[in-house]
mmCIF file of C-alpha atoms in Angstrom:
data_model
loop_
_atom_site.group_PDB
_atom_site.id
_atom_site.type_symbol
_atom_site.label_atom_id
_atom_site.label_comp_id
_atom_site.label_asym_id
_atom_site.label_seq_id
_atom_site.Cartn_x
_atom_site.Cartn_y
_atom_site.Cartn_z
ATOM 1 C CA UNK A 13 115.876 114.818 83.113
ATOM 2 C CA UNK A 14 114.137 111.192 83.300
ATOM 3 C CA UNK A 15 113.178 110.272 79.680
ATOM 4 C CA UNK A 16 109.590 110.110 78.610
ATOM 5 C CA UNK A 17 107.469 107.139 78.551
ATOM 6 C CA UNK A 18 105.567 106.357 75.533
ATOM 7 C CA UNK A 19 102.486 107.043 76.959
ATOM 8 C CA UNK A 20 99.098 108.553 75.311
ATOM 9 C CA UNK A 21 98.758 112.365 76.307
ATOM 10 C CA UNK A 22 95.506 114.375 77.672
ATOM 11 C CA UNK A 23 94.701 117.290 79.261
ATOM 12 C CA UNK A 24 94.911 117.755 83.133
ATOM 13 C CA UNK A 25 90.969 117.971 83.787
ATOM 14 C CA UNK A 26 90.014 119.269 87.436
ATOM 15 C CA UNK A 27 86.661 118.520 88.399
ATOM 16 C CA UNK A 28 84.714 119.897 91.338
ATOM 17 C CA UNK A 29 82.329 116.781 91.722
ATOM 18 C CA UNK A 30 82.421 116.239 95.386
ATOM 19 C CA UNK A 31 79.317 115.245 97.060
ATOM 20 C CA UNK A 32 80.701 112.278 98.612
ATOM 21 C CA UNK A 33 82.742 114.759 100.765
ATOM 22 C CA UNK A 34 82.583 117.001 103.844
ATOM 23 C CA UNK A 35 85.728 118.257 104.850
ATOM 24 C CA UNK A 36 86.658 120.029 108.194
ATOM 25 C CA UNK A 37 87.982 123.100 108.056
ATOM 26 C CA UNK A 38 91.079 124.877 110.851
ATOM 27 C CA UNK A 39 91.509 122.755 113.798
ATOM 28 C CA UNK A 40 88.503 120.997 113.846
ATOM 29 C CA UNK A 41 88.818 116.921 114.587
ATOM 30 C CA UNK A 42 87.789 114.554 112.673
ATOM 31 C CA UNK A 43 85.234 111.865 113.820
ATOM 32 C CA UNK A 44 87.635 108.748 115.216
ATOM 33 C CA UNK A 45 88.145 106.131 112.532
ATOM 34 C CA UNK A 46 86.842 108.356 109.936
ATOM 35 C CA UNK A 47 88.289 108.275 106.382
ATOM 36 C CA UNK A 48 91.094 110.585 105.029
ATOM 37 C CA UNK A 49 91.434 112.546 102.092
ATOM 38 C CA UNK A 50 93.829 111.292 100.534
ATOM 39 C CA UNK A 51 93.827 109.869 103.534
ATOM 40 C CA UNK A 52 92.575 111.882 106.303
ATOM 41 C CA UNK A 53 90.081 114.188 105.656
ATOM 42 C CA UNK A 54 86.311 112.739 106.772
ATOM 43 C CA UNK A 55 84.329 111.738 104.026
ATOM 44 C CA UNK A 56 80.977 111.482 103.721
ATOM 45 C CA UNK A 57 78.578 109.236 106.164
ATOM 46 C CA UNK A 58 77.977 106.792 103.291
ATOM 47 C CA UNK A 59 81.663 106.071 103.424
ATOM 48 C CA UNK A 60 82.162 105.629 106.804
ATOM 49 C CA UNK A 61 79.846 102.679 107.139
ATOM 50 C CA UNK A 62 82.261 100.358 106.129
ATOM 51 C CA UNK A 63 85.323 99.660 107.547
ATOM 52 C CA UNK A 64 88.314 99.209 105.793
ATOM 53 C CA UNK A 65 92.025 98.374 106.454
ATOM 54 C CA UNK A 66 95.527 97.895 104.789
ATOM 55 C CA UNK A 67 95.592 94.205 105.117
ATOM 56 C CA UNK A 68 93.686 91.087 105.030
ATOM 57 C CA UNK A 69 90.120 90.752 103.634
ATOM 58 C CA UNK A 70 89.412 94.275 103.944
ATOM 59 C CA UNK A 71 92.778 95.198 102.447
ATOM 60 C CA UNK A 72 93.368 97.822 99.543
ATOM 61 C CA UNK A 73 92.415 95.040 96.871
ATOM 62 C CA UNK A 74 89.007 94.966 98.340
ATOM 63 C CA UNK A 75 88.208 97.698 98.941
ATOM 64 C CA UNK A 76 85.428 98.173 96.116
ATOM 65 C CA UNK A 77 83.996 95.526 97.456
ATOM 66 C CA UNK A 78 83.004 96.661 101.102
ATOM 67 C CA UNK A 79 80.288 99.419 100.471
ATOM 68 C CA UNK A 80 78.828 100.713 97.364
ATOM 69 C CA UNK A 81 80.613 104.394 98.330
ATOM 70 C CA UNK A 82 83.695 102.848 97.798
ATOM 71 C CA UNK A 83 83.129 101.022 94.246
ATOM 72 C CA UNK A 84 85.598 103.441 92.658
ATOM 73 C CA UNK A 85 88.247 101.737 93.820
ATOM 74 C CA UNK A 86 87.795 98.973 91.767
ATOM 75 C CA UNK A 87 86.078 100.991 88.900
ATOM 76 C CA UNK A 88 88.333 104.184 88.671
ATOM 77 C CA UNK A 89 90.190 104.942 85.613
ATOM 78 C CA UNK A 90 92.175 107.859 87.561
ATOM 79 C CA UNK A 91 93.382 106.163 91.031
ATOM 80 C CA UNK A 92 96.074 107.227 92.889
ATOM 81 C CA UNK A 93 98.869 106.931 94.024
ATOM 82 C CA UNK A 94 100.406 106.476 90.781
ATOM 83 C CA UNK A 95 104.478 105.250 90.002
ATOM 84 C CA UNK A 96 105.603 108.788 88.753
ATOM 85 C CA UNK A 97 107.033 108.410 85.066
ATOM 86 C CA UNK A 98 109.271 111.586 83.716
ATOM 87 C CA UNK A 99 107.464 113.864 82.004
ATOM 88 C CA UNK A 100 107.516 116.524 79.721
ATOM 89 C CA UNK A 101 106.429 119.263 78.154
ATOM 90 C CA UNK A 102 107.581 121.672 81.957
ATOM 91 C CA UNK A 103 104.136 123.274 82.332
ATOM 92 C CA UNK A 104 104.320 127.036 83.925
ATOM 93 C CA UNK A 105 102.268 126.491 87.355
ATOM 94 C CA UNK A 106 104.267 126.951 89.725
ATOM 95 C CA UNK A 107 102.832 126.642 93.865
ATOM 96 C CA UNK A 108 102.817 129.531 95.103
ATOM 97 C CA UNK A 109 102.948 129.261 99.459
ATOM 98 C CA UNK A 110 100.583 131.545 101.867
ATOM 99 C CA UNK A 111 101.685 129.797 104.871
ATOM 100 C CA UNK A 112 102.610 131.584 107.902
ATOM 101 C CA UNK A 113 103.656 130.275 111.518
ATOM 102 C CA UNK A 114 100.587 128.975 113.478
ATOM 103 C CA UNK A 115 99.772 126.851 116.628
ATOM 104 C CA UNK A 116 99.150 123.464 115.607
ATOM 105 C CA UNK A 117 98.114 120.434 116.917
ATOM 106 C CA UNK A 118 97.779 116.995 115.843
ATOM 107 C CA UNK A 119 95.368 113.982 115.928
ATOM 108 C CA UNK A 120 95.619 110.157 115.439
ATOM 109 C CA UNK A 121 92.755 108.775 112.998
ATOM 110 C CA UNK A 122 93.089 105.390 113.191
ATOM 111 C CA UNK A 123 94.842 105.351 109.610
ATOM 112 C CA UNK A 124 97.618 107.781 110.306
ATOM 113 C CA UNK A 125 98.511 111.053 112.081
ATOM 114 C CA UNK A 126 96.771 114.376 111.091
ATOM 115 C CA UNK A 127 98.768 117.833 111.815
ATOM 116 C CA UNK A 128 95.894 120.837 111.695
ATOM 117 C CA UNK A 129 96.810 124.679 111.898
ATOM 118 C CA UNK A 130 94.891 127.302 113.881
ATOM 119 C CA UNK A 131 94.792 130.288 111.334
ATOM 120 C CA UNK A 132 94.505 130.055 107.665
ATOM 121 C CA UNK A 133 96.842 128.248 105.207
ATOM 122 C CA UNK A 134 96.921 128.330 101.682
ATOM 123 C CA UNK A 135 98.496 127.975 98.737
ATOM 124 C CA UNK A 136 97.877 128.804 94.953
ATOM 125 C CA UNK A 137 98.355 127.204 91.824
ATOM 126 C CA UNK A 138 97.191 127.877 87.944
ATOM 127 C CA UNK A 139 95.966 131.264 89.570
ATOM 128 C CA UNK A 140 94.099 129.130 91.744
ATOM 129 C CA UNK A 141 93.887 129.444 95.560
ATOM 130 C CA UNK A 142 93.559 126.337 98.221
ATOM 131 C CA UNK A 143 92.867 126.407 102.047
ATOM 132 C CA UNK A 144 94.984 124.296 103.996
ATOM 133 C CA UNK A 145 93.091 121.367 105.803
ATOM 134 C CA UNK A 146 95.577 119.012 107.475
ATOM 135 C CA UNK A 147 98.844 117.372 107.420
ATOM 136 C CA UNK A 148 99.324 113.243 107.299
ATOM 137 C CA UNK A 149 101.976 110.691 106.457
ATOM 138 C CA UNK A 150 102.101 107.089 104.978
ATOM 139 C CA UNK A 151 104.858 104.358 105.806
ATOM 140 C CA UNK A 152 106.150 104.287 103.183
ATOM 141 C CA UNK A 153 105.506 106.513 100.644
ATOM 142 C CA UNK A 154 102.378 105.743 98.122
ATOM 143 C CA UNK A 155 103.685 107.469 95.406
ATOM 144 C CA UNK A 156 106.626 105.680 93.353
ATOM 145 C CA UNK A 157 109.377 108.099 90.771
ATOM 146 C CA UNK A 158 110.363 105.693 88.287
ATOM 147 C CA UNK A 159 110.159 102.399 90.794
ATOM 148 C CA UNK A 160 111.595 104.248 93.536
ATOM 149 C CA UNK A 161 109.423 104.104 96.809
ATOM 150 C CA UNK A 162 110.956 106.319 100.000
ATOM 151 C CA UNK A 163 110.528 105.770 103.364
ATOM 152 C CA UNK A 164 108.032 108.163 104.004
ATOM 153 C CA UNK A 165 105.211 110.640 102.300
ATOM 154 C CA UNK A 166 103.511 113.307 103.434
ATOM 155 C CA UNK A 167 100.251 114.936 102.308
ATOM 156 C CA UNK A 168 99.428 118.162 103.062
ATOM 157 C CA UNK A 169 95.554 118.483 101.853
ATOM 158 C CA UNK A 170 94.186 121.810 100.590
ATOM 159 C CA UNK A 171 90.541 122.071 99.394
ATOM 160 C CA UNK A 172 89.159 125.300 96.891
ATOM 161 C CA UNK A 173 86.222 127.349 97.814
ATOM 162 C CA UNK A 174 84.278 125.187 94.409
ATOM 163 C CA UNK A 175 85.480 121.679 96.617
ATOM 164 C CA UNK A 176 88.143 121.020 94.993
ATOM 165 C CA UNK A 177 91.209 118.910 96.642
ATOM 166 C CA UNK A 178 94.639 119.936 96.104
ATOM 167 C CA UNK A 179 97.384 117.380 97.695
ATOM 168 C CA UNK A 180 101.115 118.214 97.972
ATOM 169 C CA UNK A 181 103.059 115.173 98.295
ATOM 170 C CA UNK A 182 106.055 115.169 100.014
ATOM 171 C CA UNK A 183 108.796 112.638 99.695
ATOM 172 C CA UNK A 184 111.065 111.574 102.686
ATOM 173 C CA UNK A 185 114.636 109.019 103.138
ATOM 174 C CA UNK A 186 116.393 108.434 105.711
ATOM 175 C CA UNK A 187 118.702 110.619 106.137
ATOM 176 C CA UNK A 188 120.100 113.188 108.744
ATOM 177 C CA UNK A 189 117.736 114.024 111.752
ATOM 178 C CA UNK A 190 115.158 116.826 110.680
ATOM 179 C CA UNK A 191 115.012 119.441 113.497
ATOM 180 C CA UNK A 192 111.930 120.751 111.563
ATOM 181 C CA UNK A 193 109.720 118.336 111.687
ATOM 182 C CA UNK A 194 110.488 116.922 115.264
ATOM 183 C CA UNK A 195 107.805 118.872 116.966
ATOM 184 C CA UNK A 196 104.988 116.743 114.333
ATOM 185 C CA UNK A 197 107.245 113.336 114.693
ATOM 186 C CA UNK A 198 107.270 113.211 118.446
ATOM 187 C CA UNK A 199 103.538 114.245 118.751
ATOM 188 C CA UNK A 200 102.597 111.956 116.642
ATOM 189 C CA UNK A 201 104.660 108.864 118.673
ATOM 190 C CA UNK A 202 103.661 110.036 121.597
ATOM 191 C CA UNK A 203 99.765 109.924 121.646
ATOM 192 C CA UNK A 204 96.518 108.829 120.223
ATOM 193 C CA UNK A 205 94.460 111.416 121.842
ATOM 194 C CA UNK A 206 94.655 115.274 120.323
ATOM 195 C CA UNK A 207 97.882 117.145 121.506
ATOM 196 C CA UNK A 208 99.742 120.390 120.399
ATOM 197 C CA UNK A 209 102.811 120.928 119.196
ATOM 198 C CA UNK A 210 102.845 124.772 119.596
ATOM 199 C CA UNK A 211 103.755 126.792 116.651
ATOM 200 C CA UNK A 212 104.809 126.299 113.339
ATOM 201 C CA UNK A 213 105.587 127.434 109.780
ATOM 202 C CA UNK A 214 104.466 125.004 107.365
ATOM 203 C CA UNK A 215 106.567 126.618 104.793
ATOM 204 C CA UNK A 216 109.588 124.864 107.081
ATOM 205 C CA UNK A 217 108.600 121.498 106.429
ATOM 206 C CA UNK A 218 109.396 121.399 102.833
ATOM 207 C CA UNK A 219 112.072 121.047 100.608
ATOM 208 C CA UNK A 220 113.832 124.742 99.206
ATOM 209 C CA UNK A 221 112.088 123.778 95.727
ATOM 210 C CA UNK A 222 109.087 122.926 95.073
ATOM 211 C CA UNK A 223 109.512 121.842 91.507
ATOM 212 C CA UNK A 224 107.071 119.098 91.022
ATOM 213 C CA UNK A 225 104.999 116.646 89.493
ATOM 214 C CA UNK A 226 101.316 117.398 89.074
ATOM 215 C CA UNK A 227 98.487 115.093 87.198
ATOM 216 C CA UNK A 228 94.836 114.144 87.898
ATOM 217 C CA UNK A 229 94.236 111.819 91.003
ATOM 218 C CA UNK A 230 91.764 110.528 93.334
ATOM 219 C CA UNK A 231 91.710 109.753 97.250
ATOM 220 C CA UNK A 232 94.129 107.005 98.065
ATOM 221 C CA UNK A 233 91.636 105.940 100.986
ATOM 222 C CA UNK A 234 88.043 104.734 100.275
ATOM 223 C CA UNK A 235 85.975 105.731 99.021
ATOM 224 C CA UNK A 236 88.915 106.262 96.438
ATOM 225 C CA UNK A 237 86.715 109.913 94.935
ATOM 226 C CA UNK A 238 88.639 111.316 92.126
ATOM 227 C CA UNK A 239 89.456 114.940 90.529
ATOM 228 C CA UNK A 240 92.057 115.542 92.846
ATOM 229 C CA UNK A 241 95.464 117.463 92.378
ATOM 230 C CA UNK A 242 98.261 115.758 92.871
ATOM 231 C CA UNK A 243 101.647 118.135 93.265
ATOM 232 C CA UNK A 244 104.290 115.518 93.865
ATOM 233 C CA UNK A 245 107.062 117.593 94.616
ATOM 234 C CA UNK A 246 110.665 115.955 92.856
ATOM 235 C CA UNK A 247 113.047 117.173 95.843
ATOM 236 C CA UNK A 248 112.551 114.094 99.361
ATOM 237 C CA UNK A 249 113.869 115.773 102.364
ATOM 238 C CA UNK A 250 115.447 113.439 105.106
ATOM 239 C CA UNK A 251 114.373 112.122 108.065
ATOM 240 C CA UNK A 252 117.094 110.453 110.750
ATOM 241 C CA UNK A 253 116.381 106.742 111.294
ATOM 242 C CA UNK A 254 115.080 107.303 114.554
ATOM 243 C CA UNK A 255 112.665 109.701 113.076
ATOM 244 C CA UNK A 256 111.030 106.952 110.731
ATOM 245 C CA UNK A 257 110.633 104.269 112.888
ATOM 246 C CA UNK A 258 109.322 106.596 115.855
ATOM 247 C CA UNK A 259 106.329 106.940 112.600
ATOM 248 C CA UNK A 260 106.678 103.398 112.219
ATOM 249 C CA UNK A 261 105.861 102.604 115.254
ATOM 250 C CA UNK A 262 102.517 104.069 114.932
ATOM 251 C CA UNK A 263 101.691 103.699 111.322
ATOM 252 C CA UNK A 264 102.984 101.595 109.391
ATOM 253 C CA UNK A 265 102.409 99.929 105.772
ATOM 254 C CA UNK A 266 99.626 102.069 105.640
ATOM 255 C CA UNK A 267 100.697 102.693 101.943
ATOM 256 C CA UNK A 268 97.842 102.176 98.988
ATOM 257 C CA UNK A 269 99.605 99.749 96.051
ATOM 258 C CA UNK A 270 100.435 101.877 92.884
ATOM 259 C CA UNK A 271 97.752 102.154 90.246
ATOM 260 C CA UNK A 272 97.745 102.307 86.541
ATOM 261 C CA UNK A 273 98.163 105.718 84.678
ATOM 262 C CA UNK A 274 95.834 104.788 82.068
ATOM 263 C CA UNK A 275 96.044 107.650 79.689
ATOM 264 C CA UNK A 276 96.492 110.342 82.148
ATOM 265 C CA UNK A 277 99.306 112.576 81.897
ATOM 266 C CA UNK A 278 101.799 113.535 84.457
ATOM 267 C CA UNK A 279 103.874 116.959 83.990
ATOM 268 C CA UNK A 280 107.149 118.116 85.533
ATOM 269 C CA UNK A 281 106.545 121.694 86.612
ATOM 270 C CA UNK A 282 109.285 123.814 86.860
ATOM 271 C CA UNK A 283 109.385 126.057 90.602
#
């Protein structure tokens, strides 16, 4: 086990303030260029006004500064993605998986690529349940454990019936080639436009355990809403070489800078 950091302890608070959002639901698009949640999912109209980008004057550092909808960004006191400290006490809320094999298709954003399944997804935690909404990546991974940054991270975005957003984040080094998720990796290099990818068990994509890290978040896209679950799960799977640069090719450092804990607290959760 990582040892603790002497950092001030609260209670893992899940809102369900989301006004600034309207998510799609099964294998509905999204709008081009729209926003993602936490990156991918559209947001609301307000926040698609401005347009915003990894780099340059409309780069991450700005980004409370290009529309009103997005001044959490700047202002936030629970921002993600975070650099993952070790954490204890191991809190009993464990993810429990609904997914099933389903034709799937994915879509290019602008920001990244989206995977979306055909028949419900879900997943539970803390006796909660969350619908599946889509699938994205970021080159290289937002989310830091103790410094560490991998090659790749994954997202898998689930949203409650009361709005709430529940991410899964999903580590990846290179590594040996991943049969698994080929079918998403050569999709994704090998159009903009909508495509499918024919069918597949989400449940396949990650890691055998999904121990993980959970604490209170927000978007890690503008406009940067927070309340959001974060499950960081501890175990990366591997990716071949070829695998990462073929999502290299067509996204890459689109990666949001770590941001401060503040007093949140993060909790290893034992799967």
């Amino acid at each position: 086990m990582r040892s603790t950091p002497d950092i001030t302890r609260k209670s893992l608070l899940i809102g369900s303030a989301w006004g600034l959002l309207a998510l799609t639901a099964g294998c509905t698009k999204p709008t081009t260029g729209s926003e993602a949640l936490p990156s991918s999912t559209p947001t609301a109209s307000a926040a698609n006004v401005a347009h915003w980008s990894y780099e340059g004057a409309e780069g991450p550092g700005d980004w409370g500064n290009l529309s009103p909808a997005f001044q959490t960004c700047t202002t936030g006191k629970a921002q993600s993605p975070i650099d993952i400290p070790a954490a204890t006490p191991k809190s009993p809320a464990p993810i429990t998986l609904a997914y099933s094999a389903s034709e799937c298709d994915v879509h290019d954003n602008g920001h990244t690529v989206e995977l979306h399944a055909g028949s419900a997804q879900s997943l539970t935690v803390s006796g909660k349940n969350y619908a599946f909404k889509q699938m994205h990546f970021h080159d290289p991974s937002e989310h830091t454990i103790e410094g560490t940054r991998y090659d790749v991270e994954f997202h898998f975005v689930h949203q409650s019936d009361d709005g709430v957003l529940a991410v899964v984040g999903l580590l990846a080094k290179a590594g040996k080639s991943n049969p698994v998720w080929a079918p998403f990796v050569d999709a994704a290099a090998g159009s903009t436009s909508s495509r499918s990818i024919g069918s597949v068990n989400l449940a396949s994509l990650l890691p055998a355990s999904l121990e993980h890290f959970a604490y209170e978040g927000s978007l890690t896209t503008p406009p940067c809403t927070e309340s959001v679950l974060w499950l960081v799960l501890d175990q990366p799977i591997e990716l071949g070489a070829d695998q990462i640069s073929k999502l290299r090719a067509v996204h890459s450092a689109n990666n949001r800078p770590t941001q401060e804990l503040n007093n949140r607290t993060v909790t290893l959760v034992n799967q």
